[in-house]
XYZ file of C-alpha atoms in Angstrom:
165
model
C 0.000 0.000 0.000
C 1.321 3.714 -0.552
C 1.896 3.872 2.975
C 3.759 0.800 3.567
C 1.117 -1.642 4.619
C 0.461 -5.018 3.351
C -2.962 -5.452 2.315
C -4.966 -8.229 3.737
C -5.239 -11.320 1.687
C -7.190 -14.352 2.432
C -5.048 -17.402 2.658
C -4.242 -19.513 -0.380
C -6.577 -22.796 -1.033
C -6.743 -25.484 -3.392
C -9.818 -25.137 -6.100
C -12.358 -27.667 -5.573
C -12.586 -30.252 -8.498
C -16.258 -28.687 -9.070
C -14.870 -25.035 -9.384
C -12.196 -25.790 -12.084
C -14.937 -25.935 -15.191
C -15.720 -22.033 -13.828
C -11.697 -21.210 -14.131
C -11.669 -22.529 -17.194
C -14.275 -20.494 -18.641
C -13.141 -17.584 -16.758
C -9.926 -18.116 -19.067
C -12.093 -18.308 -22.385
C -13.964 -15.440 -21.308
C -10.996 -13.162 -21.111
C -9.304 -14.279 -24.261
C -12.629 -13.041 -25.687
C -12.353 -10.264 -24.303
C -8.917 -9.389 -25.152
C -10.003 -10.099 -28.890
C -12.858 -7.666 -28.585
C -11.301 -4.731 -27.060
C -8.407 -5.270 -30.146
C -5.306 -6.773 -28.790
C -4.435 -9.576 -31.804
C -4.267 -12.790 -29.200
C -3.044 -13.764 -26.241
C -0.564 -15.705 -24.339
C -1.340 -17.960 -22.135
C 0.851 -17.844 -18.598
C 1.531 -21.432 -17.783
C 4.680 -20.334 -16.126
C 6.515 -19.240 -13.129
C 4.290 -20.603 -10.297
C 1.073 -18.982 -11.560
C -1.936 -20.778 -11.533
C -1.326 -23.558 -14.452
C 1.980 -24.313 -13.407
C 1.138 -25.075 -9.477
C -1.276 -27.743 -11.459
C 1.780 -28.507 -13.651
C 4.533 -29.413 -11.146
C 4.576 -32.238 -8.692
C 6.512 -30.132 -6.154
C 3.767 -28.107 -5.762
C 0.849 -29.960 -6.900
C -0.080 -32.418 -4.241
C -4.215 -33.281 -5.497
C -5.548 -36.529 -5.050
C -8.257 -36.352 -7.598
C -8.012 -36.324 -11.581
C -5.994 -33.128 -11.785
C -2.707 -34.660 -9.339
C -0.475 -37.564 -9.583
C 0.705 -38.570 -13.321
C 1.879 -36.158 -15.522
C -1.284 -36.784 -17.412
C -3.653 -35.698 -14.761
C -1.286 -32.424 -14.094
C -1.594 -31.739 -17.783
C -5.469 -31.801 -17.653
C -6.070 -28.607 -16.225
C -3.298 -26.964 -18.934
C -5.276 -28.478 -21.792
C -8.447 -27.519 -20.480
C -7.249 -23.614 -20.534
C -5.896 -24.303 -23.801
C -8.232 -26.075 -25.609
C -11.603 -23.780 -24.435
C -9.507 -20.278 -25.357
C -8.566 -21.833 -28.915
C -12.430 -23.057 -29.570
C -13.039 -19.311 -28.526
C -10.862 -17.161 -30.719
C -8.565 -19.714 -32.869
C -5.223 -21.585 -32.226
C -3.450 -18.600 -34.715
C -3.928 -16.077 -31.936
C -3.356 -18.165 -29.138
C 0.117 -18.917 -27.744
C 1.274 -20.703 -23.892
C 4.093 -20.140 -21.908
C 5.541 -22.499 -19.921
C 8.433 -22.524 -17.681
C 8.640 -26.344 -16.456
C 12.858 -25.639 -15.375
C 11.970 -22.949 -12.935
C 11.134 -23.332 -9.132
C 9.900 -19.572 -8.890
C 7.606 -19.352 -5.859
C 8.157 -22.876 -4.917
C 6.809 -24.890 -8.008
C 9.138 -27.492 -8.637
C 9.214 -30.717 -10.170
C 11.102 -33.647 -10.288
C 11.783 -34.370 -13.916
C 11.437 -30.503 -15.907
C 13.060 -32.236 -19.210
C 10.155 -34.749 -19.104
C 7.587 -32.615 -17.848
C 8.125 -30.018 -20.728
C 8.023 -32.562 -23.680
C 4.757 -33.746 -22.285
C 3.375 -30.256 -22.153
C 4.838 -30.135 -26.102
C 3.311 -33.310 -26.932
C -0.165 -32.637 -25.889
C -0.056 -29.191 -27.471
C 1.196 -30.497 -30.861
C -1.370 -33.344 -30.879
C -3.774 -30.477 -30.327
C -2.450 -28.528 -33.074
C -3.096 -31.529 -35.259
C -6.457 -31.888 -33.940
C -8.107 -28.715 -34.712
C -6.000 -28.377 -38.222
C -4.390 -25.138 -36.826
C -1.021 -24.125 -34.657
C -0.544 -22.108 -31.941
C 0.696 -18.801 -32.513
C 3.933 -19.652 -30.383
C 5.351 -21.515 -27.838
C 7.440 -19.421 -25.092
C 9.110 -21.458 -23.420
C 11.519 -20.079 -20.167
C 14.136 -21.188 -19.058
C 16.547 -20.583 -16.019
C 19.278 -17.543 -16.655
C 21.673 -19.702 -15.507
C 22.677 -23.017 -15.133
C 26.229 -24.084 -13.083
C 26.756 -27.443 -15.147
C 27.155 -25.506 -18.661
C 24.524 -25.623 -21.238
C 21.175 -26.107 -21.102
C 20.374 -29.690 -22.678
C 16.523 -29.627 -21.199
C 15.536 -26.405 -22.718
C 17.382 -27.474 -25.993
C 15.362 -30.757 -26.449
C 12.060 -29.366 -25.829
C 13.086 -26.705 -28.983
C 14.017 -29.820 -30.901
C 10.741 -31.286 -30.377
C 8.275 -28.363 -31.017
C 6.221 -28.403 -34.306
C 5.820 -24.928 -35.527
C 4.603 -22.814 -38.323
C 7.636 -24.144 -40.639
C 7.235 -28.117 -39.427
């Protein structure tokens, strides 16, 4: 606050299964709106331990129900998001950002290299599905790295279909 306070924030909870269908459309219904008041599409944050990536990450993610456990049921919510903004304003001005080597604000996982190629491997089987690709894939990746290059963030580039595959 201007004068140095915190404001008061209710303390963090995980979404009930039934809830999750309402974020999801919450997500359409913005990229909707984006379209209508001009912008030319929008990028999905799946990244740095917003909401999709605390769904993403088994560090963080610690569900018992559809949306926890194997990478496929951490992936759900992601290709829920996904897949309702596309139907809403097209996979050409859609794009997702995902960040699966970075533990910002404690999302972590165990295995980033295979976490990311899943996340590329659903998105390019929904490319193929709806005949269209994403805009873009923006993938981040940590600024530094103490063992010398960065082999996970270089095979998840080698994997990605784009406009040119």
């Amino acid at each position: 606050m201007p004068d140095g306070t915190y404001g008061i924030y209710p303390a963090p909870r995980a979404l009930k299964t039934s809830e999750i269908l309402e974020v999801v459309e919450h997500y359409r219904q913005a990229s909707l709106n984006a379209i209508r008041a001009g912008f030319d599409g929008v990028e999905i944050h799946g990244a740095h331990g917003y909401l999709i990536d605390q769904f993403l990450k088994n560090g963080i993610n610690d569900r018992a129900d559809e949306y926890g456990g194997s990478i496929e049921n951490r992936c759900r919510f992601m290709m829920q998001v996904i897949q309702a903004v596309v139907s809403a304003v097209g996979a050409d001005r859609v794009a997702f950002r995902m960040s699966p080597a970075i533990d910002h604000l404690d999302a972590t996982d165990s295995d980033p290299l295979n976490l990311g190629l899943s996340v590329i491997e659903r998105i390019n089987k929904l490319q193929l599905q709806v005949g269209s690709n994403l805009t873009y894939l923006h993938v981040t990746q940590p600024r530094y790295t103490a063992s010398g290059p960065n082999r996970v963030t270089q095979n998840w580039h080698r994997r990605r279909r784009g406009p040119d595959d």
